[in-house]
Short mmCIF file of C-alpha atoms in Angstrom, two decimals:
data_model
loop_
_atom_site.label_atom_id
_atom_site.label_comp_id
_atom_site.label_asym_id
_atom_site.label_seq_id
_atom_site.Cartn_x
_atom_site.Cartn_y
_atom_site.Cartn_z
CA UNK O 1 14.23 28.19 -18.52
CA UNK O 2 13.62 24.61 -17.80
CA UNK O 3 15.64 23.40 -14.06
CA UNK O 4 18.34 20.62 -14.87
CA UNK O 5 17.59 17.44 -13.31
CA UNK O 6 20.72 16.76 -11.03
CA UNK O 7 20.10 12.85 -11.41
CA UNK O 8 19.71 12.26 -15.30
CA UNK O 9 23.94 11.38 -15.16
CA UNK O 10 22.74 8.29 -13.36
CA UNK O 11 20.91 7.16 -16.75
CA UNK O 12 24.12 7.08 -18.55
CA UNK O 13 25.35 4.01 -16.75
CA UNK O 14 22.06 2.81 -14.95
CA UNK O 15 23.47 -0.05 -13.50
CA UNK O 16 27.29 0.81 -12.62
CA UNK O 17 26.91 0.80 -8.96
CA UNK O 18 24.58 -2.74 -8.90
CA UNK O 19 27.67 -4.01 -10.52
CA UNK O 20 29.48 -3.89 -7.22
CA UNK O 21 29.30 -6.24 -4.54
CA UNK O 22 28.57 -4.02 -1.86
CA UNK O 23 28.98 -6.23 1.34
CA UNK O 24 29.79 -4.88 4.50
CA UNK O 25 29.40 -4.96 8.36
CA UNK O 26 27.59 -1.84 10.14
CA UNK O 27 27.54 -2.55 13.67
CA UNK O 28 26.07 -6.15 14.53
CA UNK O 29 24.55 -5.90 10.54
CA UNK O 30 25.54 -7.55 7.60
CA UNK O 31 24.50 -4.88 5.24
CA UNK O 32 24.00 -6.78 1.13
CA UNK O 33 23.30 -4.16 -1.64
CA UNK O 34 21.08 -5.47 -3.73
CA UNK O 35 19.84 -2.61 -6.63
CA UNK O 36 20.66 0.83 -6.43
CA UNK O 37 19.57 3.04 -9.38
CA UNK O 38 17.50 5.77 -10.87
CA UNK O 39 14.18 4.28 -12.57
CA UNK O 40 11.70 6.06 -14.33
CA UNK O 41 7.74 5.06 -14.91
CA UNK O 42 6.36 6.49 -18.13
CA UNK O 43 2.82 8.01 -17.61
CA UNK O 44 0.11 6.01 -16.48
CA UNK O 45 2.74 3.05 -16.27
CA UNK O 46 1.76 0.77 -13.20
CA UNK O 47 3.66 -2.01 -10.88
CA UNK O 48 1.19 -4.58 -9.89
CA UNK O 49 0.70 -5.61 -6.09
CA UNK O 50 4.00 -7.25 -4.69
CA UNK O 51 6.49 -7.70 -2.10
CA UNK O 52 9.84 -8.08 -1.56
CA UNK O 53 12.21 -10.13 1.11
CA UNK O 54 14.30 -7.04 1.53
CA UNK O 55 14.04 -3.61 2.80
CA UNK O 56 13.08 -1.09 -0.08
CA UNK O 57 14.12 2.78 -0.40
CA UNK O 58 11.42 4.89 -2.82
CA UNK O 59 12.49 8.20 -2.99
CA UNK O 60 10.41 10.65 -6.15
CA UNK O 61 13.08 13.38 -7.07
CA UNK O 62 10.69 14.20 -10.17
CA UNK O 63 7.38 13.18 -11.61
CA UNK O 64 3.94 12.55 -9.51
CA UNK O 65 2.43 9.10 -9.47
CA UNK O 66 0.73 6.96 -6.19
CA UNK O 67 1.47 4.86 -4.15
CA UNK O 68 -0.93 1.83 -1.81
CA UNK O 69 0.71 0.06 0.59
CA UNK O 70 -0.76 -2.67 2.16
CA UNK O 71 -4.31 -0.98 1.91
CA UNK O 72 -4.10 2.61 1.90
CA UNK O 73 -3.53 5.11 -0.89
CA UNK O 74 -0.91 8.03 -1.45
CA UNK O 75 -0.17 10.79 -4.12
CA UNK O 76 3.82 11.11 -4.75
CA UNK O 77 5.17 13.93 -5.34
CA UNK O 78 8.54 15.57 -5.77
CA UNK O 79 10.52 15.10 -2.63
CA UNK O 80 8.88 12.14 -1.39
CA UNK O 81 9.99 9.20 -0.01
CA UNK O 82 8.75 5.77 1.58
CA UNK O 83 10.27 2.33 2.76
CA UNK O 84 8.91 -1.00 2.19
CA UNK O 85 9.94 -3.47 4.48
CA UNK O 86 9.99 -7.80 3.88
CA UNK O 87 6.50 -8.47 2.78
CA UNK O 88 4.91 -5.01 2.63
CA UNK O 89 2.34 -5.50 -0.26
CA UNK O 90 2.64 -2.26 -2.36
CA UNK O 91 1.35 -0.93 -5.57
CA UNK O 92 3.18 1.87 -7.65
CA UNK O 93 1.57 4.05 -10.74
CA UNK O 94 2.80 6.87 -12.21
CA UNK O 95 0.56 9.95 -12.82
CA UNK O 96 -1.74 9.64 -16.13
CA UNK O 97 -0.20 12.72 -17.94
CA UNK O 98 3.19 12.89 -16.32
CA UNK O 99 6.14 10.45 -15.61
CA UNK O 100 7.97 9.92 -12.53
CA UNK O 101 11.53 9.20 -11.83
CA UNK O 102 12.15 7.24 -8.83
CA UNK O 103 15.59 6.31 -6.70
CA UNK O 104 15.50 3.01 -5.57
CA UNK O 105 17.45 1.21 -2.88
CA UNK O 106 17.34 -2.47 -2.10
CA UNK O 107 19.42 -4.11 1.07
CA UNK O 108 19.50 -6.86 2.83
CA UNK O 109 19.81 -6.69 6.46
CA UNK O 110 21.16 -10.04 8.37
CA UNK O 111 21.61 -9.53 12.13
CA UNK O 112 25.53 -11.02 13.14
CA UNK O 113 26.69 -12.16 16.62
CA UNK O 114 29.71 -10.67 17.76
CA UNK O 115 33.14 -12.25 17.21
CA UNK O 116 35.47 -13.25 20.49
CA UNK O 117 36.75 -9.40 21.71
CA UNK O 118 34.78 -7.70 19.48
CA UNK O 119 33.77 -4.28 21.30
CA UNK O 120 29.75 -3.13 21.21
CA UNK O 121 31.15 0.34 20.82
CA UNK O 122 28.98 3.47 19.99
CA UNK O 123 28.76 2.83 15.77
CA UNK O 124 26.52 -0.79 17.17
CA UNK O 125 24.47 1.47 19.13
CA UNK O 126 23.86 3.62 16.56
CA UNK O 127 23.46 0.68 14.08
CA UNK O 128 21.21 -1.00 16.48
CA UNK O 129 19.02 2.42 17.04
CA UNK O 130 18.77 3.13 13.08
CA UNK O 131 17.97 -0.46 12.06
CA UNK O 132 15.25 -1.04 15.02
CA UNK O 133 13.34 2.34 13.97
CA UNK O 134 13.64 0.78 10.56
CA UNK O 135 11.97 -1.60 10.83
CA UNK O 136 9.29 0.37 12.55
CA UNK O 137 8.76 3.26 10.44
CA UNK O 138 5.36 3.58 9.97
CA UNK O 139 3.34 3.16 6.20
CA UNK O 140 2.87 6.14 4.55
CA UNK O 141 5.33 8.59 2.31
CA UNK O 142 7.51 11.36 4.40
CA UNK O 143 9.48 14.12 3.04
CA UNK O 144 13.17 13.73 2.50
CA UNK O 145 13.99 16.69 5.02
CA UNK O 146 17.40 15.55 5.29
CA UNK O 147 18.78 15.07 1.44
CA UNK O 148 18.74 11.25 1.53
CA UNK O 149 18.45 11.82 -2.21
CA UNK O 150 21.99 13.49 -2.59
CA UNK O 151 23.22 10.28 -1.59
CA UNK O 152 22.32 8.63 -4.96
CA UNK O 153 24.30 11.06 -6.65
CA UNK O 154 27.09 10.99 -4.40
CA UNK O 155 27.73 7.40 -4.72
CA UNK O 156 27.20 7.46 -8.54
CA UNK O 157 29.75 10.08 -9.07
CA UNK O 158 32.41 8.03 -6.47
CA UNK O 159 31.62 4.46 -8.72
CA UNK O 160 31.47 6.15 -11.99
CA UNK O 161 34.88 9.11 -11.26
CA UNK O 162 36.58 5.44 -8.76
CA UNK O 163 38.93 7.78 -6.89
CA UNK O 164 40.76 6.44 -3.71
CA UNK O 165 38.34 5.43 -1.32
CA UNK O 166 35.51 5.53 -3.69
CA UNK O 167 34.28 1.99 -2.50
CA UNK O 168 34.23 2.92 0.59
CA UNK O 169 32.58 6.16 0.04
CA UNK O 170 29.84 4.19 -1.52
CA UNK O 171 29.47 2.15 1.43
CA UNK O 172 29.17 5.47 3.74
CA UNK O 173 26.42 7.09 1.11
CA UNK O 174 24.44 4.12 1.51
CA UNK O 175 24.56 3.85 5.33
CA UNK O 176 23.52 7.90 5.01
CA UNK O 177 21.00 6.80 3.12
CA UNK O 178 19.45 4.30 6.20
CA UNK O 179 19.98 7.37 8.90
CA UNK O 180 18.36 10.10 6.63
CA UNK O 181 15.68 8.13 6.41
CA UNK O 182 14.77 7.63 10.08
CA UNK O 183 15.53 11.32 10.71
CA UNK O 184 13.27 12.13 8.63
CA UNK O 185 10.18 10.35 10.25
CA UNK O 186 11.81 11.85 13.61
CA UNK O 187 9.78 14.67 12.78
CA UNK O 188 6.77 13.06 12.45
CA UNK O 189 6.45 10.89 15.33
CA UNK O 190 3.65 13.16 17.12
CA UNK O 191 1.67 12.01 14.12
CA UNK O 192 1.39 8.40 15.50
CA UNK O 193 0.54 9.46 18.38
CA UNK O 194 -2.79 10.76 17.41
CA UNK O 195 -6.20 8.52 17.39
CA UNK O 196 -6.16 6.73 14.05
CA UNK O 197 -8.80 4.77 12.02
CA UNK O 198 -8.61 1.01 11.48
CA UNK O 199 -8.14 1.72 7.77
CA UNK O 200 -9.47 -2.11 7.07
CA UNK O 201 -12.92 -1.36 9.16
CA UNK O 202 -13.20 2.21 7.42
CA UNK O 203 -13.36 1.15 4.23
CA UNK O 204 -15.34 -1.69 4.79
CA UNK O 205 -18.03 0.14 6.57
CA UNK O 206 -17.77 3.42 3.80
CA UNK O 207 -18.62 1.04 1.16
CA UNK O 208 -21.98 -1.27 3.37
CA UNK O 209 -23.04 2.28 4.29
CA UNK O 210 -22.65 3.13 0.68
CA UNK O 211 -24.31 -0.20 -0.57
CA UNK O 212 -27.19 0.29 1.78
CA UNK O 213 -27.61 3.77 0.23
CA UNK O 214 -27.91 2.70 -3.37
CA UNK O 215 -29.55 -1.19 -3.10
CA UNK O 216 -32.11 -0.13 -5.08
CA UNK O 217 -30.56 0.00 -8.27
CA UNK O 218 -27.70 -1.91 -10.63
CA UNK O 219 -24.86 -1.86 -8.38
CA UNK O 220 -21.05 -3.22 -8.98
CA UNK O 221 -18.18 -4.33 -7.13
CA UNK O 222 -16.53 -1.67 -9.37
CA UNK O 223 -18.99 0.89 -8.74
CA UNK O 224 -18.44 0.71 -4.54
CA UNK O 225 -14.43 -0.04 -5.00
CA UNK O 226 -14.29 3.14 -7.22
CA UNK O 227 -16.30 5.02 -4.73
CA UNK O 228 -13.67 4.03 -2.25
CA UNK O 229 -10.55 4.66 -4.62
CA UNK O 230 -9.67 0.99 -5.10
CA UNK O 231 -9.66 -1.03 -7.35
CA UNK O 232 -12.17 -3.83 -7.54
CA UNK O 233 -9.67 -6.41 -6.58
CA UNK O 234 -8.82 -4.44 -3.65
CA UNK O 235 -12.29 -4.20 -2.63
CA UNK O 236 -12.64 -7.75 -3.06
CA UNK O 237 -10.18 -8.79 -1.32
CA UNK O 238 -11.65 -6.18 1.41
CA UNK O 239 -14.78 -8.02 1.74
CA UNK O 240 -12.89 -11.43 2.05
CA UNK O 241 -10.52 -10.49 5.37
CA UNK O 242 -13.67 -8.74 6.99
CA UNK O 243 -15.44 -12.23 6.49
CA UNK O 244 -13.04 -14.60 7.54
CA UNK O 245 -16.04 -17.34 7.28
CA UNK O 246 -15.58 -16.97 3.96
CA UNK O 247 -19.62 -16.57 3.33
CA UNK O 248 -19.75 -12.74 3.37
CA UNK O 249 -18.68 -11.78 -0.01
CA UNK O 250 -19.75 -8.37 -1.85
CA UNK O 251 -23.05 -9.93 -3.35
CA UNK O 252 -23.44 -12.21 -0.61
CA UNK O 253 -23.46 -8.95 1.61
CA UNK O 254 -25.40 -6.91 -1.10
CA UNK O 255 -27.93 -9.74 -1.03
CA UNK O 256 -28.25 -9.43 2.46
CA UNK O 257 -29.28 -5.90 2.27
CA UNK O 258 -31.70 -6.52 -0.42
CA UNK O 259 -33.64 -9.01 1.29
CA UNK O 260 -33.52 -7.05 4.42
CA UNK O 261 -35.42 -3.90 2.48
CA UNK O 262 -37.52 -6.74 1.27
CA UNK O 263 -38.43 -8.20 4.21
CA UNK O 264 -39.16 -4.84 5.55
CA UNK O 265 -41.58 -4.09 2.63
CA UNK O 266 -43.55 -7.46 3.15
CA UNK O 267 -44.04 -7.07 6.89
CA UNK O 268 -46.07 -3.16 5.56
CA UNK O 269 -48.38 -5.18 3.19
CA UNK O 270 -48.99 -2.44 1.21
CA UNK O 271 -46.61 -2.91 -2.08
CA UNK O 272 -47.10 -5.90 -4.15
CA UNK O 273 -44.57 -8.16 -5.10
CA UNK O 274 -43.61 -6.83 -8.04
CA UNK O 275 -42.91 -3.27 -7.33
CA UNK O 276 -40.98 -4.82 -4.13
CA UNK O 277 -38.75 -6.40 -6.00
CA UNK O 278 -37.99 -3.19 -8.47
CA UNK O 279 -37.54 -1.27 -6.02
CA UNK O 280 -34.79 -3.33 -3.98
CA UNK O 281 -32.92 -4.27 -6.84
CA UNK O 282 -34.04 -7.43 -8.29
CA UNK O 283 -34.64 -7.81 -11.61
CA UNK O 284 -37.88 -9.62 -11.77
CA UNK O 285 -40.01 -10.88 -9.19
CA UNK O 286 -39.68 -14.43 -10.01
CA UNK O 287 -36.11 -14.07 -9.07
CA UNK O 288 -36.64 -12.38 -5.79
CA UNK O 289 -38.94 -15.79 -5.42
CA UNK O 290 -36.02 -18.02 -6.33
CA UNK O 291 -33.60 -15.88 -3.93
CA UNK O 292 -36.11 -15.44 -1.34
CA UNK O 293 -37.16 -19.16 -1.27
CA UNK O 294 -33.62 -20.35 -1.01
CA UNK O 295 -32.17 -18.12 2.13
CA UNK O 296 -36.02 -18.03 4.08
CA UNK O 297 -37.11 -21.47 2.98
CA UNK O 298 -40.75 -19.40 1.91
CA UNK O 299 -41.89 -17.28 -0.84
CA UNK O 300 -42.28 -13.99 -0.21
CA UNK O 301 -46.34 -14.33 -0.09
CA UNK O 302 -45.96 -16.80 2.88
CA UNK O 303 -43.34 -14.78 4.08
CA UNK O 304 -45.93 -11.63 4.38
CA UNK O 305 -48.61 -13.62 5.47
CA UNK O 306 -46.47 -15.02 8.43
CA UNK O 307 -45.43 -11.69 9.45
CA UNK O 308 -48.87 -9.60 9.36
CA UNK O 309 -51.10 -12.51 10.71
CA UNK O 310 -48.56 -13.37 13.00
CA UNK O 311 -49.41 -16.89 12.19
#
């Protein structure tokens, strides 16, 4: 017998509680509701790389898809959550066979001085404590340990049923919603603790090591960004904020290594130029001349001579 999806009410009125201007103070916050609904991705249905000025709840109550934020890759699945803060580059695809449903949360969070006798009392610690880990929860998906999910529902059925002190039930669900969430990276702080890879430098030097590997034959940007589970405009842009000078792009670096194996075949003497420049990856030798001539200001024959005579 197939399990009833607690959420699918919220499709019969997807947008009744974005029709609500849910403003209020939490603390020293001005808290601004911006969307909160249940979405679904059809299979295989992707969300190009953006951002967003606000903070952004993702919580997967059904389906599997992925997830890369900033630079680094995740698998969704049931139970799932992660937050995207103001100008967190992410990417969002559903799974190729199956769908995913998604609850989505969008605030704004404005920081308010205090008015004349206005009392810091405990709710602006706690404010103050919930937004600050906010905004430092760390990049990667955590499970909802403490039904943040519920909340959805809970503040769909107050909106939709608008008994006394629905709105401000609402309100309460939603500031659940920011708690939950920090409580549930509570228990995986240790985690952060632990030595951890410069993702960035990784990657980079996974896909040279692979390139060095495999010079020898046709290879693609898509080939090495595959290898690496990106895509090839990823692994572009990879290339470019390892090289800030701007020079060291993937052929520019896949050159390099070429003429390096070349260089190291010349200085032997023993192949000719021809099988040299098979066997590194050029196509003919006449273009390893052009290439060669260009970046050593020789051909390779003066080039050899050079290096073996020493002269």
């Amino acid at each position: 017998m197939a399990t009833v999806f607690p959420y699918s009410v919220m499709s019969e009125r997807p947008d009744a509680l974005e029709r609500l201007d849910l403003r209020f103070q939490w603390g020293p916050y001005d808290i601004h509701v911006l969307r909160f609904h249940l979405t679904y991705f059809p299979a295989g249905r992707s969300v190009a790389f953006h951002k967003h000025a606000e903070y952004e709840f993702h919580f997967i109550p059904r389906g599997k898809g992925k997830v890369i934020l900033v630079d680094q890759e995740y698998s969704l699945k049931p139970g799932l959550f992660y937050l995207t803060g103001p100008g967190v580059m992410h990417y969002q695809e559903a799974g190729e066979r199956e769908g995913m449903d998604e609850l989505c949360l969008h605030i704004d969070i404005v920081e308010r001085i205090a008015a004349d006798g206005e009392d810091e009392d405990l709710e602006w610690a706690e404010a103050r404590s919930c937004i600050g880990k906010l905004k430092a929860l760390p990049l990667f998906p955590a499970l909802d340990t403490h039904d943040a999910m519920r909340c959805f529902l809970n503040a769909y059925e107050a909106c939709n049923e608008y008994y006394a002190g629905s709105y401000t039930t609402i309100k309460q669900n939603v500031i659940q919603i920011l708690l939950r969430s920090v409580r549930a990276y509570d228990t995986v702080n240790e985690t952060r603790l632990l030595p951890t890879k410069d993702m960035k430098a990784y990657r980079y030097q996974l896909a040279v090591e692979f390139m060095q590997a495999n010079y020898g034959g046709p290879l693609s940007l898509e080939e090495v960004a595959e290898k690496q589970r990106l895509s090839a405009r990823q692994m572009q842009r990879l290339f470019k904020e390892m090289n800030r000078d701007g020079e060291h792009t993937f052929s520019r670096v896949l050159e390099d290594i070429r003429l390096s194996a070349v260089c190291r075949e010349l200085s032997e003497g023993v192949k000719s130029i021809e099988e040299i420049a098979t066997m590194t990856g050029f196509s003919t030798s006449n273009y390893l001349h052009a290439v060669f001539r260009k970046r050593y200001g020789m051909t390779p024959s003066d080039y050899r001579k050079q290096t073996i005579t020493g002269g």
